[in-house]
mmCIF file with all atom_site columns, C-alpha atoms in Angstrom:
data_model
loop_
_atom_site.group_PDB
_atom_site.id
_atom_site.type_symbol
_atom_site.label_atom_id
_atom_site.label_alt_id
_atom_site.label_comp_id
_atom_site.label_asym_id
_atom_site.label_entity_id
_atom_site.label_seq_id
_atom_site.pdbx_PDB_ins_code
_atom_site.Cartn_x
_atom_site.Cartn_y
_atom_site.Cartn_z
_atom_site.occupancy
_atom_site.B_iso_or_equiv
_atom_site.pdbx_formal_charge
_atom_site.auth_seq_id
_atom_site.auth_comp_id
_atom_site.auth_asym_id
_atom_site.auth_atom_id
_atom_site.pdbx_PDB_model_num
ATOM 1   C CA . GLU A 1 1   ? 19.459  24.626 -6.510  1.00 0.00 ? 4   GLU A CA 1
ATOM 2   C CA . THR A 1 2   ? 19.657  23.000 -2.867  1.00 0.00 ? 5   THR A CA 1
ATOM 3   C CA . GLY A 1 3   ? 22.751  20.781 -2.087  1.00 0.00 ? 6   GLY A CA 1
ATOM 4   C CA . VAL A 1 4   ? 20.715  17.735 -2.024  1.00 0.00 ? 7   VAL A CA 1
ATOM 5   C CA . THR A 1 5   ? 21.339  15.352 -4.779  1.00 0.00 ? 8   THR A CA 1
ATOM 6   C CA . GLN A 1 6   ? 19.495  12.072 -5.591  1.00 0.00 ? 9   GLN A CA 1
ATOM 7   C CA . SER A 1 7   ? 20.252  9.082  -8.026  1.00 0.00 ? 10  SER A CA 1
ATOM 8   C CA . PRO A 1 8   ? 19.043  7.757  -10.139 1.00 0.00 ? 11  PRO A CA 1
ATOM 9   C CA . THR A 1 9   ? 16.730  10.382 -11.644 1.00 0.00 ? 12  THR A CA 1
ATOM 10  C CA . HIS A 1 10  ? 14.429  7.758  -13.160 1.00 0.00 ? 13  HIS A CA 1
ATOM 11  C CA . LEU A 1 11  ? 14.007  3.907  -12.665 1.00 0.00 ? 14  LEU A CA 1
ATOM 12  C CA . ILE A 1 12  ? 11.791  1.491  -14.203 1.00 0.00 ? 15  ILE A CA 1
ATOM 13  C CA . LYS A 1 13  ? 11.449  -1.790 -12.422 1.00 0.00 ? 16  LYS A CA 1
ATOM 14  C CA . THR A 1 14  ? 8.864   -4.772 -12.824 1.00 0.00 ? 17  THR A CA 1
ATOM 15  C CA . ARG A 1 15  ? 6.487   -5.974 -9.904  1.00 0.00 ? 18  ARG A CA 1
ATOM 16  C CA . GLY A 1 16  ? 8.215   -8.030 -7.205  1.00 0.00 ? 19  GLY A CA 1
ATOM 17  C CA . GLN A 1 17  ? 11.873  -6.512 -7.722  1.00 0.00 ? 20  GLN A CA 1
ATOM 18  C CA . GLN A 1 18  ? 13.750  -4.604 -5.358  1.00 0.00 ? 21  GLN A CA 1
ATOM 19  C CA . VAL A 1 19  ? 15.248  -0.884 -5.748  1.00 0.00 ? 22  VAL A CA 1
ATOM 20  C CA . THR A 1 20  ? 17.500  1.105  -3.819  1.00 0.00 ? 23  THR A CA 1
ATOM 21  C CA . LEU A 1 21  ? 17.423  4.934  -3.841  1.00 0.00 ? 24  LEU A CA 1
ATOM 22  C CA . ARG A 1 22  ? 20.208  7.225  -2.914  1.00 0.00 ? 25  ARG A CA 1
ATOM 23  C CA . CYS A 1 23  ? 20.258  10.561 -1.342  1.00 0.00 ? 26  CYS A CA 1
ATOM 24  C CA . SER A 1 24  ? 23.287  12.862 -0.713  1.00 0.00 ? 27  SER A CA 1
ATOM 25  C CA . SER A 1 25  ? 22.070  15.703 2.053   1.00 0.00 ? 28  SER A CA 1
ATOM 26  C CA . GLN A 1 26  ? 23.293  19.209 1.946   1.00 0.00 ? 29  GLN A CA 1
ATOM 27  C CA . SER A 1 27  ? 26.554  19.798 3.786   1.00 0.00 ? 30  SER A CA 1
ATOM 28  C CA . GLY A 1 28  ? 26.098  20.278 7.493   1.00 0.00 ? 31  GLY A CA 1
ATOM 29  C CA . HIS A 1 29  ? 22.657  18.645 7.503   1.00 0.00 ? 32  HIS A CA 1
ATOM 30  C CA . ASN A 1 30  ? 22.507  15.487 9.853   1.00 0.00 ? 33  ASN A CA 1
ATOM 31  C CA . THR A 1 31  ? 18.510  14.711 9.322   1.00 0.00 ? 34  THR A CA 1
ATOM 32  C CA . VAL A 1 32  ? 17.259  13.005 6.170   1.00 0.00 ? 35  VAL A CA 1
ATOM 33  C CA . SER A 1 33  ? 13.657  12.373 5.390   1.00 0.00 ? 36  SER A CA 1
ATOM 34  C CA . TRP A 1 34  ? 12.089  10.314 2.582   1.00 0.00 ? 37  TRP A CA 1
ATOM 35  C CA . TYR A 1 35  ? 8.618   11.053 1.055   1.00 0.00 ? 38  TYR A CA 1
ATOM 36  C CA . GLN A 1 36  ? 6.648   9.447  -1.652  1.00 0.00 ? 39  GLN A CA 1
ATOM 37  C CA . GLN A 1 37  ? 4.913   11.818 -3.828  1.00 0.00 ? 40  GLN A CA 1
ATOM 38  C CA . ALA A 1 38  ? 2.346   10.386 -6.486  1.00 0.00 ? 41  ALA A CA 1
ATOM 39  C CA . LEU A 1 39  ? 1.057   12.162 -9.342  1.00 0.00 ? 42  LEU A CA 1
ATOM 40  C CA . GLY A 1 40  ? -1.249  15.249 -8.345  1.00 0.00 ? 43  GLY A CA 1
ATOM 41  C CA . GLN A 1 41  ? -0.555  14.422 -4.655  1.00 0.00 ? 44  GLN A CA 1
ATOM 42  C CA . GLY A 1 42  ? 1.208   16.180 -1.711  1.00 0.00 ? 45  GLY A CA 1
ATOM 43  C CA . PRO A 1 43  ? 4.347   14.420 -0.377  1.00 0.00 ? 46  PRO A CA 1
ATOM 44  C CA . GLN A 1 44  ? 3.689   11.615 2.004   1.00 0.00 ? 47  GLN A CA 1
ATOM 45  C CA . PHE A 1 45  ? 6.109   10.899 4.800   1.00 0.00 ? 48  PHE A CA 1
ATOM 46  C CA . ILE A 1 46  ? 7.951   7.636  4.681   1.00 0.00 ? 49  ILE A CA 1
ATOM 47  C CA . PHE A 1 47  ? 10.646  7.759  7.189   1.00 0.00 ? 50  PHE A CA 1
ATOM 48  C CA . GLN A 1 48  ? 13.296  10.200 8.899   1.00 0.00 ? 51  GLN A CA 1
ATOM 49  C CA . TYR A 1 49  ? 16.952  9.269  9.856   1.00 0.00 ? 52  TYR A CA 1
ATOM 50  C CA . TYR A 1 50  ? 18.774  11.574 12.219  1.00 0.00 ? 53  TYR A CA 1
ATOM 51  C CA . ARG A 1 51  ? 22.530  10.599 12.859  1.00 0.00 ? 54  ARG A CA 1
ATOM 52  C CA . GLU A 1 52  ? 22.064  7.345  11.468  1.00 0.00 ? 55  GLU A CA 1
ATOM 53  C CA . GLU A 1 53  ? 19.080  6.345  13.678  1.00 0.00 ? 56  GLU A CA 1
ATOM 54  C CA . GLU A 1 54  ? 15.371  5.991  12.236  1.00 0.00 ? 57  GLU A CA 1
ATOM 55  C CA . ASN A 1 55  ? 13.755  8.984  14.157  1.00 0.00 ? 58  ASN A CA 1
ATOM 56  C CA . GLY A 1 56  ? 10.043  8.518  12.887  1.00 0.00 ? 59  GLY A CA 1
ATOM 57  C CA . ARG A 1 57  ? 8.301   6.614  10.133  1.00 0.00 ? 60  ARG A CA 1
ATOM 58  C CA . GLY A 1 58  ? 5.013   7.118  8.115   1.00 0.00 ? 61  GLY A CA 1
ATOM 59  C CA . ASN A 1 59  ? 2.032   4.695  7.587   1.00 0.00 ? 62  ASN A CA 1
ATOM 60  C CA . PHE A 1 60  ? 4.308   2.674  5.059   1.00 0.00 ? 63  PHE A CA 1
ATOM 61  C CA . PRO A 1 61  ? 4.948   -1.189 5.309   1.00 0.00 ? 64  PRO A CA 1
ATOM 62  C CA . PRO A 1 62  ? 8.143   -2.698 6.556   1.00 0.00 ? 65  PRO A CA 1
ATOM 63  C CA . ARG A 1 63  ? 9.145   -3.336 2.919   1.00 0.00 ? 66  ARG A CA 1
ATOM 64  C CA . PHE A 1 64  ? 10.030  0.393  2.799   1.00 0.00 ? 67  PHE A CA 1
ATOM 65  C CA . SER A 1 65  ? 13.191  0.536  4.818   1.00 0.00 ? 68  SER A CA 1
ATOM 66  C CA . GLY A 1 66  ? 16.141  2.727  5.040   1.00 0.00 ? 69  GLY A CA 1
ATOM 67  C CA . LEU A 1 67  ? 19.826  3.616  5.971   1.00 0.00 ? 70  LEU A CA 1
ATOM 68  C CA . GLN A 1 68  ? 21.889  6.643  6.986   1.00 0.00 ? 71  GLN A CA 1
ATOM 69  C CA . PHE A 1 69  ? 25.363  6.620  6.683   1.00 0.00 ? 72  PHE A CA 1
ATOM 70  C CA . PRO A 1 70  ? 28.311  8.517  8.753   1.00 0.00 ? 73  PRO A CA 1
ATOM 71  C CA . ASN A 1 71  ? 28.414  11.322 5.999   1.00 0.00 ? 74  ASN A CA 1
ATOM 72  C CA . TYR A 1 72  ? 24.624  11.655 6.348   1.00 0.00 ? 75  TYR A CA 1
ATOM 73  C CA . SER A 1 73  ? 23.944  10.368 2.808   1.00 0.00 ? 76  SER A CA 1
ATOM 74  C CA . SER A 1 74  ? 20.809  8.124  2.909   1.00 0.00 ? 77  SER A CA 1
ATOM 75  C CA . GLU A 1 75  ? 19.479  5.243  1.012   1.00 0.00 ? 78  GLU A CA 1
ATOM 76  C CA . LEU A 1 76  ? 15.489  4.155  0.641   1.00 0.00 ? 79  LEU A CA 1
ATOM 77  C CA . ASN A 1 77  ? 15.279  0.404  -0.001  1.00 0.00 ? 80  ASN A CA 1
ATOM 78  C CA . VAL A 1 78  ? 11.802  -1.075 -1.362  1.00 0.00 ? 81  VAL A CA 1
ATOM 79  C CA . ASN A 1 79  ? 11.305  -4.763 -1.589  1.00 0.00 ? 82  ASN A CA 1
ATOM 80  C CA . ALA A 1 80  ? 8.674   -6.640 -3.508  1.00 0.00 ? 83  ALA A CA 1
ATOM 81  C CA . LEU A 1 81  ? 7.853   -3.793 -5.665  1.00 0.00 ? 84  LEU A CA 1
ATOM 82  C CA . GLU A 1 82  ? 3.995   -3.307 -6.467  1.00 0.00 ? 85  GLU A CA 1
ATOM 83  C CA . LEU A 1 83  ? 2.240   -1.287 -8.976  1.00 0.00 ? 86  LEU A CA 1
ATOM 84  C CA . ASP A 1 84  ? 1.128   1.474  -6.511  1.00 0.00 ? 87  ASP A CA 1
ATOM 85  C CA . ASP A 1 85  ? 5.061   2.123  -5.729  1.00 0.00 ? 88  ASP A CA 1
ATOM 86  C CA . SER A 1 86  ? 5.068   3.875  -8.921  1.00 0.00 ? 89  SER A CA 1
ATOM 87  C CA . ALA A 1 87  ? 5.810   7.783  -7.741  1.00 0.00 ? 90  ALA A CA 1
ATOM 88  C CA . LEU A 1 88  ? 8.305   10.361 -7.518  1.00 0.00 ? 91  LEU A CA 1
ATOM 89  C CA . TYR A 1 89  ? 10.509  9.652  -4.403  1.00 0.00 ? 92  TYR A CA 1
ATOM 90  C CA . LEU A 1 90  ? 11.887  12.736 -2.672  1.00 0.00 ? 93  LEU A CA 1
ATOM 91  C CA . CYS A 1 91  ? 14.553  13.220 -0.075  1.00 0.00 ? 94  CYS A CA 1
ATOM 92  C CA . ALA A 1 92  ? 14.952  16.321 2.075   1.00 0.00 ? 95  ALA A CA 1
ATOM 93  C CA . SER A 1 93  ? 17.574  17.269 4.298   1.00 0.00 ? 96  SER A CA 1
ATOM 94  C CA . SER A 1 94  ? 17.719  19.619 7.401   1.00 0.00 ? 97  SER A CA 1
ATOM 95  C CA . SER A 1 95  ? 19.716  20.641 10.281  1.00 0.00 ? 98  SER A CA 1
ATOM 96  C CA . ASP A 1 96  ? 17.410  21.501 12.846  1.00 0.00 ? 99  ASP A CA 1
ATOM 97  C CA . ARG A 1 97  ? 14.017  21.634 12.117  1.00 0.00 ? 100 ARG A CA 1
ATOM 98  C CA . VAL A 1 98  ? 11.991  19.689 9.579   1.00 0.00 ? 101 VAL A CA 1
ATOM 99  C CA . GLU A 1 99  ? 10.331  22.804 8.626   1.00 0.00 ? 102 GLU A CA 1
ATOM 100 C CA . THR A 1 100 ? 13.226  24.376 7.036   1.00 0.00 ? 103 THR A CA 1
ATOM 101 C CA . GLN A 1 101 ? 14.349  21.216 5.208   1.00 0.00 ? 104 GLN A CA 1
ATOM 102 C CA . TYR A 1 102 ? 15.587  21.242 1.553   1.00 0.00 ? 105 TYR A CA 1
ATOM 103 C CA . PHE A 1 103 ? 14.463  18.652 -1.039  1.00 0.00 ? 106 PHE A CA 1
ATOM 104 C CA . GLY A 1 104 ? 16.347  16.942 -3.766  1.00 0.00 ? 107 GLY A CA 1
ATOM 105 C CA . PRO A 1 105 ? 15.187  16.736 -7.390  1.00 0.00 ? 108 PRO A CA 1
ATOM 106 C CA . GLY A 1 106 ? 13.496  13.294 -6.468  1.00 0.00 ? 109 GLY A CA 1
ATOM 107 C CA . THR A 1 107 ? 13.758  9.817  -8.376  1.00 0.00 ? 110 THR A CA 1
ATOM 108 C CA . ARG A 1 108 ? 10.771  8.909  -10.507 1.00 0.00 ? 111 ARG A CA 1
ATOM 109 C CA . LEU A 1 109 ? 10.104  5.090  -10.339 1.00 0.00 ? 112 LEU A CA 1
ATOM 110 C CA . LEU A 1 110 ? 7.839   3.365  -12.423 1.00 0.00 ? 113 LEU A CA 1
ATOM 111 C CA . VAL A 1 111 ? 6.727   -0.100 -11.434 1.00 0.00 ? 114 VAL A CA 1
ATOM 112 C CA . LEU A 1 112 ? 5.336   -2.087 -14.402 1.00 0.00 ? 115 LEU A CA 1
ATOM 113 C CA . GLN B 2 1   ? -12.164 15.246 6.420   1.00 0.00 ? 3   GLN B CA 1
ATOM 114 C CA . LYS B 2 2   ? -8.589  15.452 5.431   1.00 0.00 ? 4   LYS B CA 1
ATOM 115 C CA . GLU B 2 3   ? -6.387  17.321 8.251   1.00 0.00 ? 5   GLU B CA 1
ATOM 116 C CA . VAL B 2 4   ? -5.149  19.773 5.614   1.00 0.00 ? 6   VAL B CA 1
ATOM 117 C CA . GLU B 2 5   ? -7.545  20.755 2.294   1.00 0.00 ? 7   GLU B CA 1
ATOM 118 C CA . GLN B 2 6   ? -6.264  22.406 -0.796  1.00 0.00 ? 8   GLN B CA 1
ATOM 119 C CA . ASP B 2 7   ? -8.005  23.072 -4.026  1.00 0.00 ? 9   ASP B CA 1
ATOM 120 C CA . PRO B 2 8   ? -5.923  21.405 -6.656  1.00 0.00 ? 10  PRO B CA 1
ATOM 121 C CA . GLY B 2 9   ? -6.974  24.015 -9.240  1.00 0.00 ? 11  GLY B CA 1
ATOM 122 C CA . PRO B 2 10  ? -5.690  24.393 -11.749 1.00 0.00 ? 12  PRO B CA 1
ATOM 123 C CA . LEU B 2 11  ? -5.575  28.182 -11.677 1.00 0.00 ? 13  LEU B CA 1
ATOM 124 C CA . SER B 2 12  ? -4.977  30.274 -14.649 1.00 0.00 ? 14  SER B CA 1
ATOM 125 C CA . VAL B 2 13  ? -4.256  34.082 -14.500 1.00 0.00 ? 15  VAL B CA 1
ATOM 126 C CA . PRO B 2 14  ? -2.812  36.650 -16.827 1.00 0.00 ? 16  PRO B CA 1
ATOM 127 C CA . GLU B 2 15  ? 0.530   38.042 -16.250 1.00 0.00 ? 17  GLU B CA 1
ATOM 128 C CA . GLY B 2 16  ? 0.707   40.856 -13.402 1.00 0.00 ? 18  GLY B CA 1
ATOM 129 C CA . ALA B 2 17  ? -2.231  39.419 -11.529 1.00 0.00 ? 19  ALA B CA 1
ATOM 130 C CA . ILE B 2 18  ? -2.415  39.157 -8.014  1.00 0.00 ? 20  ILE B CA 1
ATOM 131 C CA . VAL B 2 19  ? -2.747  35.337 -7.324  1.00 0.00 ? 21  VAL B CA 1
ATOM 132 C CA . SER B 2 20  ? -4.295  34.036 -3.685  1.00 0.00 ? 22  SER B CA 1
ATOM 133 C CA . LEU B 2 21  ? -3.906  30.639 -2.678  1.00 0.00 ? 23  LEU B CA 1
ATOM 134 C CA . ASN B 2 22  ? -5.131  28.959 0.101   1.00 0.00 ? 24  ASN B CA 1
ATOM 135 C CA . CYS B 2 23  ? -5.457  25.941 2.634   1.00 0.00 ? 25  CYS B CA 1
ATOM 136 C CA . THR B 2 24  ? -7.835  24.920 5.481   1.00 0.00 ? 26  THR B CA 1
ATOM 137 C CA . TYR B 2 25  ? -6.937  22.773 8.441   1.00 0.00 ? 27  TYR B CA 1
ATOM 138 C CA . SER B 2 26  ? -8.877  21.106 11.174  1.00 0.00 ? 28  SER B CA 1
ATOM 139 C CA . ASN B 2 27  ? -5.996  20.022 13.474  1.00 0.00 ? 29  ASN B CA 1
ATOM 140 C CA . SER B 2 28  ? -5.477  22.733 16.266  1.00 0.00 ? 30  SER B CA 1
ATOM 141 C CA . ALA B 2 29  ? -2.217  21.334 17.175  1.00 0.00 ? 31  ALA B CA 1
ATOM 142 C CA . PHE B 2 30  ? -0.427  22.726 13.873  1.00 0.00 ? 32  PHE B CA 1
ATOM 143 C CA . GLN B 2 31  ? 2.177   24.980 14.962  1.00 0.00 ? 33  GLN B CA 1
ATOM 144 C CA . TYR B 2 32  ? 4.401   25.935 11.819  1.00 0.00 ? 34  TYR B CA 1
ATOM 145 C CA . PHE B 2 33  ? 2.671   26.587 8.408   1.00 0.00 ? 35  PHE B CA 1
ATOM 146 C CA . MET B 2 34  ? 4.927   26.348 5.134   1.00 0.00 ? 36  MET B CA 1
ATOM 147 C CA . TRP B 2 35  ? 4.168   27.324 1.369   1.00 0.00 ? 37  TRP B CA 1
ATOM 148 C CA . TYR B 2 36  ? 6.393   25.163 -1.037  1.00 0.00 ? 38  TYR B CA 1
ATOM 149 C CA . ARG B 2 37  ? 6.682   25.974 -4.708  1.00 0.00 ? 39  ARG B CA 1
ATOM 150 C CA . GLN B 2 38  ? 7.178   22.728 -7.077  1.00 0.00 ? 40  GLN B CA 1
ATOM 151 C CA . TYR B 2 39  ? 8.303   23.129 -10.692 1.00 0.00 ? 41  TYR B CA 1
ATOM 152 C CA . SER B 2 40  ? 7.486   20.229 -12.727 1.00 0.00 ? 42  SER B CA 1
ATOM 153 C CA . ARG B 2 41  ? 9.833   16.984 -12.290 1.00 0.00 ? 43  ARG B CA 1
ATOM 154 C CA . LYS B 2 42  ? 11.678  18.962 -9.546  1.00 0.00 ? 44  LYS B CA 1
ATOM 155 C CA . GLY B 2 43  ? 11.603  18.735 -5.709  1.00 0.00 ? 45  GLY B CA 1
ATOM 156 C CA . PRO B 2 44  ? 9.534   21.203 -3.561  1.00 0.00 ? 46  PRO B CA 1
ATOM 157 C CA . GLU B 2 45  ? 11.363  24.407 -2.873  1.00 0.00 ? 47  GLU B CA 1
ATOM 158 C CA . LEU B 2 46  ? 10.396  26.246 0.287   1.00 0.00 ? 48  LEU B CA 1
ATOM 159 C CA . LEU B 2 47  ? 8.865   29.793 -0.203  1.00 0.00 ? 49  LEU B CA 1
ATOM 160 C CA . MET B 2 48  ? 7.689   30.882 3.290   1.00 0.00 ? 50  MET B CA 1
ATOM 161 C CA . TYR B 2 49  ? 7.663   29.492 6.559   1.00 0.00 ? 51  TYR B CA 1
ATOM 162 C CA . THR B 2 50  ? 5.583   31.168 9.674   1.00 0.00 ? 52  THR B CA 1
ATOM 163 C CA . TYR B 2 51  ? 4.451   30.146 13.121  1.00 0.00 ? 53  TYR B CA 1
ATOM 164 C CA . SER B 2 52  ? 2.148   32.984 14.367  1.00 0.00 ? 54  SER B CA 1
ATOM 165 C CA . SER B 2 53  ? -1.110  34.405 12.990  1.00 0.00 ? 55  SER B CA 1
ATOM 166 C CA . GLY B 2 54  ? -0.456  37.383 11.056  1.00 0.00 ? 56  GLY B CA 1
ATOM 167 C CA . ASN B 2 55  ? 1.248   38.268 7.696   1.00 0.00 ? 57  ASN B CA 1
ATOM 168 C CA . LYS B 2 56  ? 4.796   37.825 6.652   1.00 0.00 ? 58  LYS B CA 1
ATOM 169 C CA . GLU B 2 57  ? 6.287   39.363 3.368   1.00 0.00 ? 59  GLU B CA 1
ATOM 170 C CA . ASP B 2 58  ? 8.995   38.469 1.288   1.00 0.00 ? 60  ASP B CA 1
ATOM 171 C CA . GLY B 2 59  ? 9.402   40.420 -2.123  1.00 0.00 ? 61  GLY B CA 1
ATOM 172 C CA . ARG B 2 60  ? 6.487   39.818 -4.058  1.00 0.00 ? 62  ARG B CA 1
ATOM 173 C CA . PHE B 2 61  ? 5.276   37.002 -1.645  1.00 0.00 ? 63  PHE B CA 1
ATOM 174 C CA . THR B 2 62  ? 2.993   37.357 1.175   1.00 0.00 ? 64  THR B CA 1
ATOM 175 C CA . ALA B 2 63  ? 2.048   34.397 3.413   1.00 0.00 ? 65  ALA B CA 1
ATOM 176 C CA . GLN B 2 64  ? -1.084  34.933 5.766   1.00 0.00 ? 66  GLN B CA 1
ATOM 177 C CA . VAL B 2 65  ? -2.098  32.821 8.824   1.00 0.00 ? 67  VAL B CA 1
ATOM 178 C CA . ASP B 2 66  ? -5.488  32.976 10.631  1.00 0.00 ? 68  ASP B CA 1
ATOM 179 C CA . LYS B 2 67  ? -5.364  30.375 13.408  1.00 0.00 ? 69  LYS B CA 1
ATOM 180 C CA . SER B 2 68  ? -8.608  31.422 14.603  1.00 0.00 ? 70  SER B CA 1
ATOM 181 C CA . SER B 2 69  ? -10.268 30.271 11.178  1.00 0.00 ? 71  SER B CA 1
ATOM 182 C CA . LYS B 2 70  ? -7.927  27.537 10.561  1.00 0.00 ? 72  LYS B CA 1
ATOM 183 C CA . TYR B 2 71  ? -6.944  29.005 7.199   1.00 0.00 ? 73  TYR B CA 1
ATOM 184 C CA . ILE B 2 72  ? -3.713  30.086 5.633   1.00 0.00 ? 74  ILE B CA 1
ATOM 185 C CA . SER B 2 73  ? -3.148  31.979 2.164   1.00 0.00 ? 75  SER B CA 1
ATOM 186 C CA . LEU B 2 74  ? -0.152  32.700 0.149   1.00 0.00 ? 76  LEU B CA 1
ATOM 187 C CA . PHE B 2 75  ? -0.508  35.923 -2.120  1.00 0.00 ? 77  PHE B CA 1
ATOM 188 C CA . ILE B 2 76  ? 1.755   36.547 -5.381  1.00 0.00 ? 78  ILE B CA 1
ATOM 189 C CA . ARG B 2 77  ? 1.718   39.975 -6.432  1.00 0.00 ? 79  ARG B CA 1
ATOM 190 C CA . ASP B 2 78  ? 2.639   41.127 -10.137 1.00 0.00 ? 80  ASP B CA 1
ATOM 191 C CA . SER B 2 79  ? 2.540   37.261 -10.965 1.00 0.00 ? 81  SER B CA 1
ATOM 192 C CA . GLN B 2 80  ? 5.010   36.228 -13.735 1.00 0.00 ? 82  GLN B CA 1
ATOM 193 C CA . PRO B 2 81  ? 5.147   33.503 -16.210 1.00 0.00 ? 83  PRO B CA 1
ATOM 194 C CA . SER B 2 82  ? 8.048   32.122 -14.121 1.00 0.00 ? 84  SER B CA 1
ATOM 195 C CA . ASP B 2 83  ? 5.645   31.613 -11.239 1.00 0.00 ? 85  ASP B CA 1
ATOM 196 C CA . SER B 2 84  ? 3.825   28.752 -12.966 1.00 0.00 ? 86  SER B CA 1
ATOM 197 C CA . ALA B 2 85  ? 4.174   25.688 -10.771 1.00 0.00 ? 87  ALA B CA 1
ATOM 198 C CA . THR B 2 86  ? 2.651   23.804 -8.171  1.00 0.00 ? 88  THR B CA 1
ATOM 199 C CA . TYR B 2 87  ? 2.061   25.292 -4.861  1.00 0.00 ? 89  TYR B CA 1
ATOM 200 C CA . LEU B 2 88  ? 1.808   23.163 -1.754  1.00 0.00 ? 90  LEU B CA 1
ATOM 201 C CA . CYS B 2 89  ? 1.275   24.032 1.938   1.00 0.00 ? 91  CYS B CA 1
ATOM 202 C CA . ALA B 2 90  ? 2.266   22.114 4.429   1.00 0.00 ? 92  ALA B CA 1
ATOM 203 C CA . MET B 2 91  ? 1.901   22.175 8.142   1.00 0.00 ? 93  MET B CA 1
ATOM 204 C CA . SER B 2 92  ? 3.941   20.533 11.215  1.00 0.00 ? 94  SER B CA 1
ATOM 205 C CA . TYR B 2 93  ? 2.910   19.823 14.749  1.00 0.00 ? 95  TYR B CA 1
ATOM 206 C CA . LEU B 2 94  ? 4.602   18.273 17.757  1.00 0.00 ? 96  LEU B CA 1
ATOM 207 C CA . GLY B 2 95  ? 3.743   14.311 17.460  1.00 0.00 ? 97  GLY B CA 1
ATOM 208 C CA . ALA B 2 96  ? 4.503   10.990 19.340  1.00 0.00 ? 98  ALA B CA 1
ATOM 209 C CA . GLY B 2 97  ? 7.930   10.681 20.475  1.00 0.00 ? 99  GLY B CA 1
ATOM 210 C CA . ASN B 2 98  ? 8.732   14.249 20.403  1.00 0.00 ? 100 ASN B CA 1
ATOM 211 C CA . ASN B 2 99  ? 9.080   14.379 16.559  1.00 0.00 ? 101 ASN B CA 1
ATOM 212 C CA . ARG B 2 100 ? 7.468   17.008 14.309  1.00 0.00 ? 102 ARG B CA 1
ATOM 213 C CA . LYS B 2 101 ? 5.225   15.625 12.005  1.00 0.00 ? 103 LYS B CA 1
ATOM 214 C CA . LEU B 2 102 ? 4.629   17.380 8.503   1.00 0.00 ? 104 LEU B CA 1
ATOM 215 C CA . ILE B 2 103 ? 1.336   17.317 6.862   1.00 0.00 ? 105 ILE B CA 1
ATOM 216 C CA . TRP B 2 104 ? 0.932   18.289 3.119   1.00 0.00 ? 106 TRP B CA 1
ATOM 217 C CA . GLY B 2 105 ? -1.830  19.812 1.046   1.00 0.00 ? 107 GLY B CA 1
ATOM 218 C CA . LEU B 2 106 ? -2.558  18.432 -2.458  1.00 0.00 ? 108 LEU B CA 1
ATOM 219 C CA . GLY B 2 107 ? -1.050  21.381 -4.092  1.00 0.00 ? 109 GLY B CA 1
ATOM 220 C CA . THR B 2 108 ? -2.597  24.050 -6.528  1.00 0.00 ? 110 THR B CA 1
ATOM 221 C CA . SER B 2 109 ? -1.266  24.082 -9.983  1.00 0.00 ? 111 SER B CA 1
ATOM 222 C CA . LEU B 2 110 ? -0.761  27.550 -11.214 1.00 0.00 ? 112 LEU B CA 1
ATOM 223 C CA . ALA B 2 111 ? -0.388  29.018 -15.014 1.00 0.00 ? 113 ALA B CA 1
ATOM 224 C CA . VAL B 2 112 ? 0.326   32.550 -15.446 1.00 0.00 ? 114 VAL B CA 1
ATOM 225 C CA . ASN B 2 113 ? -0.258  33.504 -19.047 1.00 0.00 ? 115 ASN B CA 1
ATOM 226 C CA . PRO B 2 114 ? 2.102   36.270 -20.813 1.00 0.00 ? 116 PRO B CA 1
#
């Protein structure tokens, strides 16, 4: 088990609603990345935060936004939920390189 | 053509078999090559991480990188039922803004039968 935790584990929302997912990074890690993983797909990079600043973003619309806090925990917010947002949302933390990041167990989001 | 290609399987082998998992890629800028294991309903777990062409061994796992052919492999010796999982390859390069970008394969589903 890594030291990365995510909450909640499962979530059901309806189209148009907003959701906030949370991630607690491994101790000593100052970088957090968020990924979306659809069923049968590899993770898709959403964005990365380094010391509370966004440090890179994938091809996701602005309704996907995030925050990183002084203790390096992080939130992912998704507004105006769409059916295609149904996926496993993964948080990963690292101290120096994205290549050696540690993943949390994910939050499974279902949008109806 | 996707930047990283990985056959999703499923792959089914008997216990004790040698398993070979592969990915091909098209982007010569990729520098680091990773293999992750993902159990059902869990996050990916880093297994192996390599930089240069050649082999890297860790217990029953061997990662192989051939940059000239743009081909990477993960070999699992003496496979166990506990190895049943999805195996994802991932590759990174230095992108715009001096940020490292990670590109993932689709993952190969492996079942090791007792």
